Structures are given as C-alpha cells and as structure tokens.
Short mmCIF file of N, CA, C and O in Angstrom, two decimals:
data_model
loop_
_atom_site.label_atom_id
_atom_site.label_comp_id
_atom_site.label_asym_id
_atom_site.label_seq_id
_atom_site.Cartn_x
_atom_site.Cartn_y
_atom_site.Cartn_z
N UNK A 22 24.58 1.56 20.64
CA UNK A 22 23.29 1.37 21.29
C UNK A 22 22.49 2.66 21.43
O UNK A 22 21.32 2.62 21.73
N UNK A 23 23.15 3.82 21.28
CA UNK A 23 22.46 5.09 21.36
C UNK A 23 21.75 5.27 22.70
O UNK A 23 20.54 5.45 22.77
N UNK A 24 22.51 5.20 23.79
CA UNK A 24 22.00 5.43 25.13
C UNK A 24 22.60 6.74 25.64
O UNK A 24 23.81 6.90 25.65
N UNK A 25 21.73 7.66 26.06
CA UNK A 25 22.19 8.93 26.62
C UNK A 25 21.93 8.93 28.11
O UNK A 25 20.79 8.71 28.55
N UNK A 26 22.98 9.19 28.89
CA UNK A 26 22.87 9.36 30.34
C UNK A 26 23.48 10.72 30.64
O UNK A 26 24.69 10.91 30.47
N UNK A 27 22.66 11.67 31.06
CA UNK A 27 23.12 13.05 31.15
C UNK A 27 24.21 13.28 32.20
O UNK A 27 25.14 14.03 31.95
N UNK A 28 24.10 12.68 33.36
CA UNK A 28 25.09 12.83 34.43
C UNK A 28 25.42 11.43 34.95
O UNK A 28 24.81 10.97 35.93
N UNK A 29 26.38 10.74 34.33
CA UNK A 29 26.67 9.35 34.69
C UNK A 29 26.98 9.12 36.17
O UNK A 29 26.73 8.04 36.69
N UNK A 30 27.48 10.14 36.86
CA UNK A 30 27.77 9.97 38.29
C UNK A 30 26.51 9.86 39.13
O UNK A 30 26.58 9.47 40.30
N UNK A 31 25.36 10.20 38.56
CA UNK A 31 24.10 10.20 39.31
C UNK A 31 23.23 8.98 39.04
O UNK A 31 22.03 9.01 39.31
N UNK A 32 23.83 7.92 38.52
CA UNK A 32 23.06 6.71 38.27
C UNK A 32 23.77 5.51 38.92
O UNK A 32 25.00 5.42 38.88
N UNK A 33 22.97 4.65 39.53
CA UNK A 33 23.48 3.41 40.12
C UNK A 33 22.72 2.28 39.45
O UNK A 33 21.48 2.29 39.42
N UNK A 34 23.45 1.29 38.94
CA UNK A 34 22.84 0.15 38.26
C UNK A 34 23.31 -1.13 38.94
O UNK A 34 24.52 -1.36 39.03
N UNK A 35 22.37 -1.94 39.39
CA UNK A 35 22.69 -3.16 40.11
C UNK A 35 23.16 -4.28 39.19
O UNK A 35 22.97 -4.24 37.97
N UNK A 36 23.74 -5.28 39.79
CA UNK A 36 24.28 -6.44 39.07
C UNK A 36 23.17 -7.13 38.28
O UNK A 36 22.02 -7.21 38.73
N UNK A 37 23.50 -7.59 37.09
CA UNK A 37 22.57 -8.35 36.27
C UNK A 37 21.53 -7.53 35.53
O UNK A 37 20.66 -8.09 34.87
N UNK A 38 21.60 -6.20 35.64
CA UNK A 38 20.61 -5.34 34.98
C UNK A 38 21.10 -4.94 33.59
O UNK A 38 22.30 -4.81 33.36
N UNK A 39 20.14 -4.77 32.68
CA UNK A 39 20.50 -4.42 31.31
C UNK A 39 19.59 -3.34 30.76
O UNK A 39 18.40 -3.28 31.07
N UNK A 40 20.17 -2.48 29.92
CA UNK A 40 19.46 -1.37 29.31
C UNK A 40 19.68 -1.44 27.81
O UNK A 40 20.82 -1.50 27.36
N UNK A 41 18.59 -1.44 27.05
CA UNK A 41 18.71 -1.49 25.58
C UNK A 41 18.82 -0.09 24.99
O UNK A 41 18.63 0.91 25.68
N UNK A 42 19.09 -0.04 23.70
CA UNK A 42 19.37 1.20 23.00
C UNK A 42 18.19 2.13 22.85
O UNK A 42 17.07 1.84 23.27
N UNK A 43 18.50 3.27 22.23
CA UNK A 43 17.51 4.33 21.99
C UNK A 43 16.87 4.80 23.29
O UNK A 43 15.68 5.12 23.33
N UNK A 44 17.67 4.84 24.37
CA UNK A 44 17.17 5.24 25.68
C UNK A 44 17.79 6.57 26.10
O UNK A 44 18.93 6.88 25.75
N UNK A 45 17.02 7.35 26.85
CA UNK A 45 17.46 8.65 27.33
C UNK A 45 17.17 8.73 28.82
O UNK A 45 16.01 8.64 29.24
N UNK A 46 18.23 8.89 29.62
CA UNK A 46 18.09 8.98 31.06
C UNK A 46 18.64 10.32 31.53
O UNK A 46 19.85 10.56 31.49
N UNK A 47 17.75 11.21 31.92
CA UNK A 47 18.11 12.52 32.45
C UNK A 47 18.28 12.32 33.95
O UNK A 47 17.30 12.12 34.67
N UNK A 48 19.52 12.32 34.43
CA UNK A 48 19.85 11.83 35.76
C UNK A 48 20.23 12.90 36.77
O UNK A 48 20.82 12.58 37.80
N UNK A 49 19.92 14.16 36.53
CA UNK A 49 20.35 15.20 37.46
C UNK A 49 19.80 14.97 38.87
O UNK A 49 20.44 15.31 39.85
N UNK A 50 18.62 14.35 39.00
CA UNK A 50 18.04 14.06 40.30
C UNK A 50 18.40 12.70 40.86
O UNK A 50 18.03 12.35 41.97
N UNK A 51 19.12 11.91 40.07
CA UNK A 51 19.54 10.58 40.51
C UNK A 51 18.58 9.48 40.08
O UNK A 51 17.36 9.65 40.17
N UNK A 52 19.15 8.42 39.57
CA UNK A 52 18.39 7.22 39.19
C UNK A 52 19.07 6.02 39.83
O UNK A 52 20.29 5.87 39.73
N UNK A 53 18.28 5.18 40.48
CA UNK A 53 18.78 3.92 41.02
C UNK A 53 18.04 2.79 40.32
O UNK A 53 16.80 2.76 40.32
N UNK A 54 18.78 1.90 39.71
CA UNK A 54 18.23 0.71 39.05
C UNK A 54 18.75 -0.49 39.82
O UNK A 54 19.96 -0.67 39.96
N UNK A 55 17.83 -1.28 40.33
CA UNK A 55 18.19 -2.42 41.18
C UNK A 55 18.82 -3.56 40.42
O UNK A 55 19.23 -3.45 39.26
N UNK A 56 18.86 -4.71 41.07
CA UNK A 56 19.47 -5.92 40.52
C UNK A 56 18.51 -6.63 39.58
O UNK A 56 17.31 -6.66 39.81
N UNK A 57 19.05 -7.19 38.53
CA UNK A 57 18.32 -8.03 37.57
C UNK A 57 17.09 -7.32 37.00
O UNK A 57 16.01 -7.91 36.91
N UNK A 58 17.27 -6.08 36.63
CA UNK A 58 16.22 -5.29 35.99
C UNK A 58 16.41 -5.43 34.48
O UNK A 58 17.52 -5.23 33.97
N UNK A 59 15.36 -5.77 33.77
CA UNK A 59 15.40 -5.92 32.31
C UNK A 59 14.63 -4.76 31.70
O UNK A 59 13.44 -4.58 32.00
N UNK A 60 15.30 -4.00 30.84
CA UNK A 60 14.72 -2.78 30.27
C UNK A 60 14.75 -2.86 28.75
O UNK A 60 15.82 -3.04 28.16
N UNK A 61 13.60 -2.71 28.12
CA UNK A 61 13.49 -2.72 26.67
C UNK A 61 14.02 -1.43 26.06
O UNK A 61 14.31 -0.45 26.76
N UNK A 62 14.10 -1.39 24.74
CA UNK A 62 14.62 -0.22 24.04
C UNK A 62 13.68 0.97 24.18
O UNK A 62 12.49 0.82 24.40
N UNK A 63 14.25 2.14 24.08
CA UNK A 63 13.45 3.35 24.06
C UNK A 63 12.97 3.85 25.41
O UNK A 63 12.02 4.63 25.46
N UNK A 64 13.62 3.46 26.50
CA UNK A 64 13.23 3.97 27.82
C UNK A 64 13.60 5.45 27.92
O UNK A 64 14.69 5.86 27.53
N UNK A 65 12.69 6.25 28.47
CA UNK A 65 12.97 7.65 28.78
C UNK A 65 12.64 7.90 30.23
O UNK A 65 11.53 7.59 30.68
N UNK A 66 13.62 8.43 30.97
CA UNK A 66 13.42 8.79 32.37
C UNK A 66 13.85 10.24 32.55
O UNK A 66 14.94 10.62 32.13
N UNK A 67 13.00 11.02 33.21
CA UNK A 67 13.35 12.37 33.61
C UNK A 67 13.34 12.44 35.13
O UNK A 67 12.46 11.88 35.78
N UNK A 68 14.33 13.15 35.70
CA UNK A 68 14.37 13.37 37.14
C UNK A 68 14.23 14.85 37.48
O UNK A 68 14.33 15.23 38.63
N UNK A 69 14.00 15.66 36.46
CA UNK A 69 13.83 17.10 36.65
C UNK A 69 12.61 17.57 35.87
O UNK A 69 12.36 17.11 34.76
N UNK A 70 11.87 18.49 36.47
CA UNK A 70 10.73 19.09 35.80
C UNK A 70 10.81 20.60 35.97
O UNK A 70 11.52 21.10 36.84
N UNK A 71 10.05 21.32 35.16
CA UNK A 71 9.96 22.78 35.28
C UNK A 71 8.94 23.12 36.36
O UNK A 71 8.00 22.37 36.62
N UNK A 72 9.11 24.28 36.96
CA UNK A 72 8.18 24.77 37.97
C UNK A 72 7.00 25.46 37.30
O UNK A 72 6.99 26.68 37.12
N UNK A 73 6.01 24.69 36.94
CA UNK A 73 4.83 25.24 36.26
C UNK A 73 3.87 25.92 37.23
O UNK A 73 2.91 26.56 36.81
N UNK A 74 4.12 25.82 38.53
CA UNK A 74 3.28 26.49 39.53
C UNK A 74 3.85 27.86 39.91
O UNK A 74 3.47 28.45 40.92
N UNK A 75 4.72 28.35 39.11
CA UNK A 75 5.40 29.60 39.39
C UNK A 75 4.43 30.78 39.46
O UNK A 75 3.46 30.86 38.71
N UNK A 76 4.74 31.71 40.38
CA UNK A 76 3.99 32.97 40.41
C UNK A 76 4.85 34.10 39.82
O UNK A 76 4.53 35.27 39.96
N UNK A 77 5.94 33.71 39.14
CA UNK A 77 6.87 34.68 38.57
C UNK A 77 6.76 34.79 37.05
O UNK A 77 6.98 35.85 36.48
N UNK A 78 6.48 33.67 36.39
CA UNK A 78 6.41 33.68 34.92
C UNK A 78 5.65 32.45 34.43
O UNK A 78 5.48 31.48 35.16
N UNK A 79 5.19 32.52 33.17
CA UNK A 79 4.51 31.40 32.55
C UNK A 79 5.21 31.04 31.25
O UNK A 79 5.84 31.91 30.64
N UNK A 80 5.21 29.81 30.80
CA UNK A 80 4.51 28.67 31.38
C UNK A 80 5.20 28.09 32.61
O UNK A 80 4.62 27.30 33.34
N UNK A 81 6.46 28.52 32.88
CA UNK A 81 7.20 28.07 34.06
C UNK A 81 8.32 29.07 34.29
O UNK A 81 8.58 29.95 33.47
N UNK A 82 9.00 28.92 35.44
CA UNK A 82 10.13 29.81 35.73
C UNK A 82 11.45 29.05 35.58
O UNK A 82 11.47 27.95 35.02
N UNK A 83 12.53 29.61 36.10
CA UNK A 83 13.84 28.97 35.94
C UNK A 83 14.19 28.02 37.08
O UNK A 83 15.30 27.51 37.13
N UNK A 84 13.26 27.77 37.98
CA UNK A 84 13.50 26.83 39.08
C UNK A 84 13.29 25.40 38.59
O UNK A 84 12.27 25.08 37.98
N UNK A 85 14.26 24.53 38.86
CA UNK A 85 14.13 23.11 38.51
C UNK A 85 13.59 22.35 39.71
O UNK A 85 14.03 22.55 40.84
N UNK A 86 12.62 21.48 39.45
CA UNK A 86 12.09 20.59 40.49
C UNK A 86 12.75 19.24 40.26
O UNK A 86 12.52 18.58 39.24
N UNK A 87 13.58 18.84 41.20
CA UNK A 87 14.42 17.65 41.04
C UNK A 87 13.92 16.55 41.98
O UNK A 87 13.79 16.77 43.18
N UNK A 88 13.64 15.37 41.39
CA UNK A 88 13.16 14.22 42.17
C UNK A 88 13.76 12.95 41.58
O UNK A 88 13.69 12.72 40.37
N UNK A 89 14.30 12.10 42.42
CA UNK A 89 14.95 10.88 41.96
C UNK A 89 13.93 9.85 41.48
O UNK A 89 12.75 9.90 41.82
N UNK A 90 14.41 8.90 40.69
CA UNK A 90 13.63 7.76 40.22
C UNK A 90 14.31 6.49 40.74
O UNK A 90 15.53 6.35 40.64
N UNK A 91 13.51 5.59 41.30
CA UNK A 91 14.03 4.34 41.86
C UNK A 91 13.31 3.17 41.19
O UNK A 91 12.07 3.11 41.19
N UNK A 92 14.09 2.26 40.64
CA UNK A 92 13.57 1.03 40.04
C UNK A 92 14.12 -0.13 40.89
O UNK A 92 15.33 -0.35 40.92
N UNK A 93 13.25 -0.83 41.57
CA UNK A 93 13.67 -1.88 42.49
C UNK A 93 14.13 -3.14 41.75
O UNK A 93 14.06 -3.22 40.52
N UNK A 94 14.56 -4.13 42.49
CA UNK A 94 15.08 -5.38 41.94
C UNK A 94 14.02 -6.16 41.15
O UNK A 94 12.83 -6.10 41.48
N UNK A 95 14.48 -6.89 40.15
CA UNK A 95 13.68 -7.85 39.38
C UNK A 95 12.50 -7.22 38.63
O UNK A 95 11.45 -7.85 38.46
N UNK A 96 12.66 -5.98 38.20
CA UNK A 96 11.61 -5.29 37.45
C UNK A 96 11.84 -5.54 35.96
O UNK A 96 12.97 -5.59 35.48
N UNK A 97 10.76 -5.68 35.22
CA UNK A 97 10.81 -5.85 33.76
C UNK A 97 10.08 -4.66 33.16
O UNK A 97 8.89 -4.44 33.43
N UNK A 98 10.81 -3.89 32.36
CA UNK A 98 10.25 -2.70 31.71
C UNK A 98 10.26 -2.92 30.21
O UNK A 98 11.31 -3.15 29.61
N UNK A 99 9.09 -2.86 29.59
CA UNK A 99 8.97 -3.06 28.14
C UNK A 99 9.53 -1.89 27.35
O UNK A 99 9.98 -0.88 27.90
N UNK A 100 9.45 -1.99 26.05
CA UNK A 100 9.97 -0.97 25.14
C UNK A 100 9.17 0.32 25.22
O UNK A 100 7.97 0.31 25.47
N UNK A 101 9.86 1.42 25.00
CA UNK A 101 9.25 2.76 24.86
C UNK A 101 8.43 3.20 26.06
O UNK A 101 7.36 3.78 25.91
N UNK A 102 8.96 2.95 27.23
CA UNK A 102 8.31 3.38 28.47
C UNK A 102 8.86 4.75 28.87
O UNK A 102 10.04 5.03 28.70
N UNK A 103 7.98 5.60 29.41
CA UNK A 103 8.34 6.93 29.90
C UNK A 103 8.11 6.97 31.40
O UNK A 103 7.05 6.54 31.88
N UNK A 104 9.09 7.52 32.14
CA UNK A 104 8.98 7.63 33.60
C UNK A 104 9.25 9.07 34.00
O UNK A 104 10.29 9.63 33.63
N UNK A 105 8.33 9.67 34.76
CA UNK A 105 8.47 11.06 35.18
C UNK A 105 9.23 11.13 36.51
O UNK A 105 9.37 10.13 37.22
N UNK A 106 9.70 12.33 36.88
CA UNK A 106 10.45 12.50 38.13
C UNK A 106 9.68 12.02 39.35
O UNK A 106 8.46 12.21 39.45
N UNK A 107 10.41 11.40 40.28
CA UNK A 107 9.85 11.02 41.57
C UNK A 107 9.20 9.66 41.65
O UNK A 107 8.74 9.26 42.71
N UNK A 108 9.17 8.91 40.56
CA UNK A 108 8.51 7.60 40.55
C UNK A 108 9.41 6.53 41.18
O UNK A 108 10.61 6.49 40.91
N UNK A 109 8.80 5.68 42.00
CA UNK A 109 9.46 4.49 42.53
C UNK A 109 8.69 3.27 42.02
O UNK A 109 7.46 3.22 42.13
N UNK A 110 9.42 2.31 41.46
CA UNK A 110 8.83 1.06 40.96
C UNK A 110 9.20 -0.05 41.93
O UNK A 110 10.39 -0.30 42.18
N UNK A 111 8.20 -0.72 42.48
CA UNK A 111 8.42 -1.77 43.47
C UNK A 111 8.99 -3.04 42.88
O UNK A 111 8.92 -3.30 41.67
N UNK A 112 9.53 -3.87 43.74
CA UNK A 112 10.17 -5.12 43.36
C UNK A 112 9.25 -6.00 42.52
O UNK A 112 8.06 -6.13 42.80
N UNK A 113 9.81 -6.58 41.46
CA UNK A 113 9.11 -7.57 40.67
C UNK A 113 8.01 -7.03 39.78
O UNK A 113 7.28 -7.81 39.17
N UNK A 114 7.88 -5.72 39.67
CA UNK A 114 6.82 -5.14 38.84
C UNK A 114 7.12 -5.36 37.35
O UNK A 114 8.27 -5.54 36.95
N UNK A 115 6.07 -5.36 36.55
CA UNK A 115 6.18 -5.46 35.10
C UNK A 115 5.52 -4.21 34.52
O UNK A 115 4.36 -3.91 34.83
N UNK A 116 6.27 -3.51 33.67
CA UNK A 116 5.76 -2.29 33.05
C UNK A 116 5.59 -2.57 31.56
O UNK A 116 6.57 -2.81 30.85
N UNK A 117 4.37 -2.55 31.08
CA UNK A 117 4.06 -2.88 29.69
C UNK A 117 4.60 -1.86 28.70
O UNK A 117 4.75 -0.68 29.01
N UNK A 118 4.84 -2.34 27.50
CA UNK A 118 5.38 -1.53 26.42
C UNK A 118 4.54 -0.27 26.21
O UNK A 118 3.32 -0.31 26.20
N UNK A 119 5.22 0.87 26.07
CA UNK A 119 4.57 2.13 25.78
C UNK A 119 3.90 2.80 26.96
O UNK A 119 3.22 3.82 26.80
N UNK A 120 4.09 2.27 28.15
CA UNK A 120 3.45 2.85 29.34
C UNK A 120 4.08 4.18 29.72
O UNK A 120 5.26 4.42 29.47
N UNK A 121 3.28 5.02 30.37
CA UNK A 121 3.76 6.28 30.92
C UNK A 121 3.51 6.25 32.42
O UNK A 121 2.37 6.26 32.87
N UNK A 122 4.61 6.20 33.18
CA UNK A 122 4.50 6.12 34.64
C UNK A 122 4.52 7.51 35.24
O UNK A 122 5.51 8.23 35.13
N UNK A 123 3.43 7.87 35.90
CA UNK A 123 3.31 9.19 36.52
C UNK A 123 3.15 9.09 38.04
O UNK A 123 3.04 10.11 38.71
N UNK A 124 3.12 7.85 38.56
CA UNK A 124 3.02 7.66 40.01
C UNK A 124 3.72 6.36 40.38
O UNK A 124 4.06 5.55 39.52
N UNK A 125 3.94 6.15 41.67
CA UNK A 125 4.64 4.97 42.16
C UNK A 125 3.91 3.69 41.75
O UNK A 125 2.68 3.66 41.62
N UNK A 126 4.71 2.63 41.61
CA UNK A 126 4.20 1.33 41.20
C UNK A 126 4.41 0.35 42.36
O UNK A 126 5.54 0.19 42.84
N UNK A 127 3.35 -0.32 42.83
CA UNK A 127 3.51 -1.28 43.92
C UNK A 127 4.33 -2.50 43.48
O UNK A 127 4.39 -2.85 42.30
N UNK A 128 4.92 -3.18 44.46
CA UNK A 128 5.64 -4.42 44.19
C UNK A 128 4.71 -5.42 43.51
O UNK A 128 3.52 -5.49 43.83
N UNK A 129 5.23 -6.11 42.52
CA UNK A 129 4.56 -7.20 41.79
C UNK A 129 3.43 -6.73 40.87
O UNK A 129 2.75 -7.55 40.25
N UNK A 130 3.20 -5.42 40.77
CA UNK A 130 2.13 -4.91 39.91
C UNK A 130 2.48 -5.08 38.44
O UNK A 130 3.65 -4.99 38.04
N UNK A 131 1.48 -5.32 37.63
CA UNK A 131 1.60 -5.35 36.18
C UNK A 131 0.90 -4.10 35.68
O UNK A 131 -0.30 -3.93 35.90
N UNK A 132 1.66 -3.21 35.05
CA UNK A 132 1.17 -1.88 34.67
C UNK A 132 1.09 -1.74 33.15
O UNK A 132 1.91 -2.31 32.44
N UNK A 133 0.16 -0.92 32.70
CA UNK A 133 0.09 -0.62 31.27
C UNK A 133 -0.74 0.61 31.02
O UNK A 133 -1.63 0.95 31.81
N UNK A 134 -0.45 1.31 29.93
CA UNK A 134 -1.27 2.43 29.50
C UNK A 134 -0.64 3.78 29.70
O UNK A 134 0.50 3.92 30.14
N UNK A 135 -1.43 4.81 29.34
CA UNK A 135 -1.01 6.20 29.45
C UNK A 135 -2.19 7.03 29.96
O UNK A 135 -3.12 7.27 29.20
N UNK A 136 -2.15 7.42 31.25
CA UNK A 136 -1.15 7.06 32.23
C UNK A 136 -1.29 5.59 32.63
O UNK A 136 -2.37 5.01 32.53
N UNK A 137 -0.17 5.01 33.06
CA UNK A 137 -0.17 3.59 33.40
C UNK A 137 -1.11 3.30 34.57
O UNK A 137 -1.18 4.07 35.53
N UNK A 138 -1.81 2.19 34.45
CA UNK A 138 -2.71 1.72 35.49
C UNK A 138 -2.37 0.28 35.83
O UNK A 138 -1.79 -0.44 35.01
N UNK A 139 -2.78 -0.15 37.00
CA UNK A 139 -2.55 -1.54 37.41
C UNK A 139 -3.50 -2.44 36.63
O UNK A 139 -4.72 -2.26 36.67
N UNK A 140 -2.91 -3.39 35.91
CA UNK A 140 -3.70 -4.36 35.14
C UNK A 140 -3.86 -5.67 35.90
O UNK A 140 -4.74 -6.47 35.60
N UNK A 141 -2.99 -5.90 36.85
CA UNK A 141 -3.01 -7.13 37.63
C UNK A 141 -1.77 -7.19 38.49
O UNK A 141 -1.02 -6.21 38.62
N UNK A 142 -1.54 -8.36 39.08
CA UNK A 142 -0.37 -8.57 39.94
C UNK A 142 0.25 -9.92 39.64
O UNK A 142 -0.45 -10.88 39.31
N UNK A 143 1.57 -9.99 39.79
CA UNK A 143 2.26 -11.27 39.75
C UNK A 143 1.90 -12.05 41.01
O UNK A 143 1.53 -11.47 42.04
N UNK A 144 2.05 -13.37 40.94
CA UNK A 144 1.83 -14.22 42.11
C UNK A 144 3.06 -14.06 43.02
O UNK A 144 4.15 -14.56 42.70
N UNK A 145 2.90 -13.37 44.13
CA UNK A 145 4.04 -13.06 45.01
C UNK A 145 4.64 -14.31 45.65
O UNK A 145 5.84 -14.35 45.92
N UNK A 146 3.83 -15.35 45.86
CA UNK A 146 4.38 -16.58 46.44
C UNK A 146 5.29 -17.29 45.45
O UNK A 146 6.38 -17.76 45.81
N UNK A 147 4.87 -17.37 44.19
CA UNK A 147 5.71 -17.97 43.15
C UNK A 147 6.97 -17.14 42.97
O UNK A 147 8.08 -17.68 42.88
N UNK A 148 6.81 -15.83 42.91
CA UNK A 148 7.96 -14.94 42.76
C UNK A 148 8.97 -15.17 43.88
O UNK A 148 10.17 -15.32 43.63
N UNK A 149 8.50 -15.19 45.12
CA UNK A 149 9.39 -15.37 46.28
C UNK A 149 10.10 -16.71 46.24
O UNK A 149 11.29 -16.80 46.56
N UNK A 150 9.37 -17.76 45.84
CA UNK A 150 9.99 -19.09 45.74
C UNK A 150 11.09 -19.09 44.69
O UNK A 150 12.21 -19.57 44.94
N UNK A 151 10.82 -18.53 43.51
CA UNK A 151 11.82 -18.50 42.45
C UNK A 151 13.02 -17.64 42.84
O UNK A 151 14.17 -17.99 42.55
N UNK A 152 12.77 -16.55 43.51
CA UNK A 152 13.86 -15.69 43.98
C UNK A 152 14.74 -16.43 45.00
O UNK A 152 15.96 -16.39 44.91
N UNK A 153 14.10 -17.12 45.94
CA UNK A 153 14.84 -17.87 46.94
C UNK A 153 15.68 -18.98 46.32
O UNK A 153 16.79 -19.26 46.76
N UNK A 154 15.14 -19.61 45.27
CA UNK A 154 15.87 -20.67 44.57
C UNK A 154 16.89 -20.11 43.57
O UNK A 154 17.56 -20.88 42.89
N UNK A 155 16.97 -18.80 43.49
CA UNK A 155 17.89 -18.10 42.57
C UNK A 155 17.68 -18.51 41.13
O UNK A 155 18.62 -18.65 40.35
N UNK A 156 16.43 -18.70 40.74
CA UNK A 156 16.07 -19.00 39.35
C UNK A 156 15.83 -17.67 38.64
O UNK A 156 14.69 -17.23 38.48
N UNK A 157 16.93 -17.05 38.24
CA UNK A 157 16.92 -15.70 37.68
C UNK A 157 17.36 -15.76 36.23
O UNK A 157 18.39 -16.37 35.90
N UNK A 158 16.60 -15.16 35.35
CA UNK A 158 16.92 -15.15 33.92
C UNK A 158 17.89 -14.05 33.62
O UNK A 158 17.80 -12.96 34.05
#
C-alpha cells in the first residue's frame, strides 16, 4: 500500500477507519483519527513545521514547531489531500479531492480547494439520525 508513518507510537486510529496507499503521515506531533473515517489515497499530513519566524537564521532555524492533527469521527477525506500541522477536522466533515487544509474544519462542513474553503454543509439532522440508527458504511 506504500503508507509511511514516521512515528507509529504517535498515531491513534479509531475503529472502522481506513487509510489508502501512497500516503505519508509525519506523526512527531501526534495524529488522532476518529472512528469510521474514510481516507482516499495520497493523504499527506505534517505535524511539524520549521520556525520561519526565526531571528537567528533564514529561511528558518533548527527549532521545530510541533502541533497535533485531529480528525474527528465519520470524516470522509478524498484523494491527494494535504493537511498542515495543528488542523482539527470536525465530525462528519467531507474534504474534497486535492484539498489543502490550512485551518480547522467545522463539523459537517464540505471543503474543497487550495487553500480549502467551505463549499457547503451536510444536513446535520439527517447525519444525526443515521448515526443514531448506526447506518454506517
């Protein structure tokens, strides 16, 4: 499947979640993937960035900025999505193919683009009813 997870001890994956191939997860800052998360091929997640605001050297110094990534339950992530350090994706969100997430995603949001923007929202009442009835794919 060609999946790279840099520090396997720093990732938590909930029941029913799946990750497709050609994915790279840099987990030094920790990644939490909730329950029943569906992830397309080519996902890239970073939890560490360079300190580009350094007053010691350019383009950055040797300080690592570490921030965890959290993907809540029932999220659907399309193919070739990029997620930067510190992003939290809310429950039931849909992330469109090729999106670049640079900020938090609200629950039930449908995101797309680079940088990703809110394109719409899932019907939270329908979502809650299906979740309560355990109609999970």
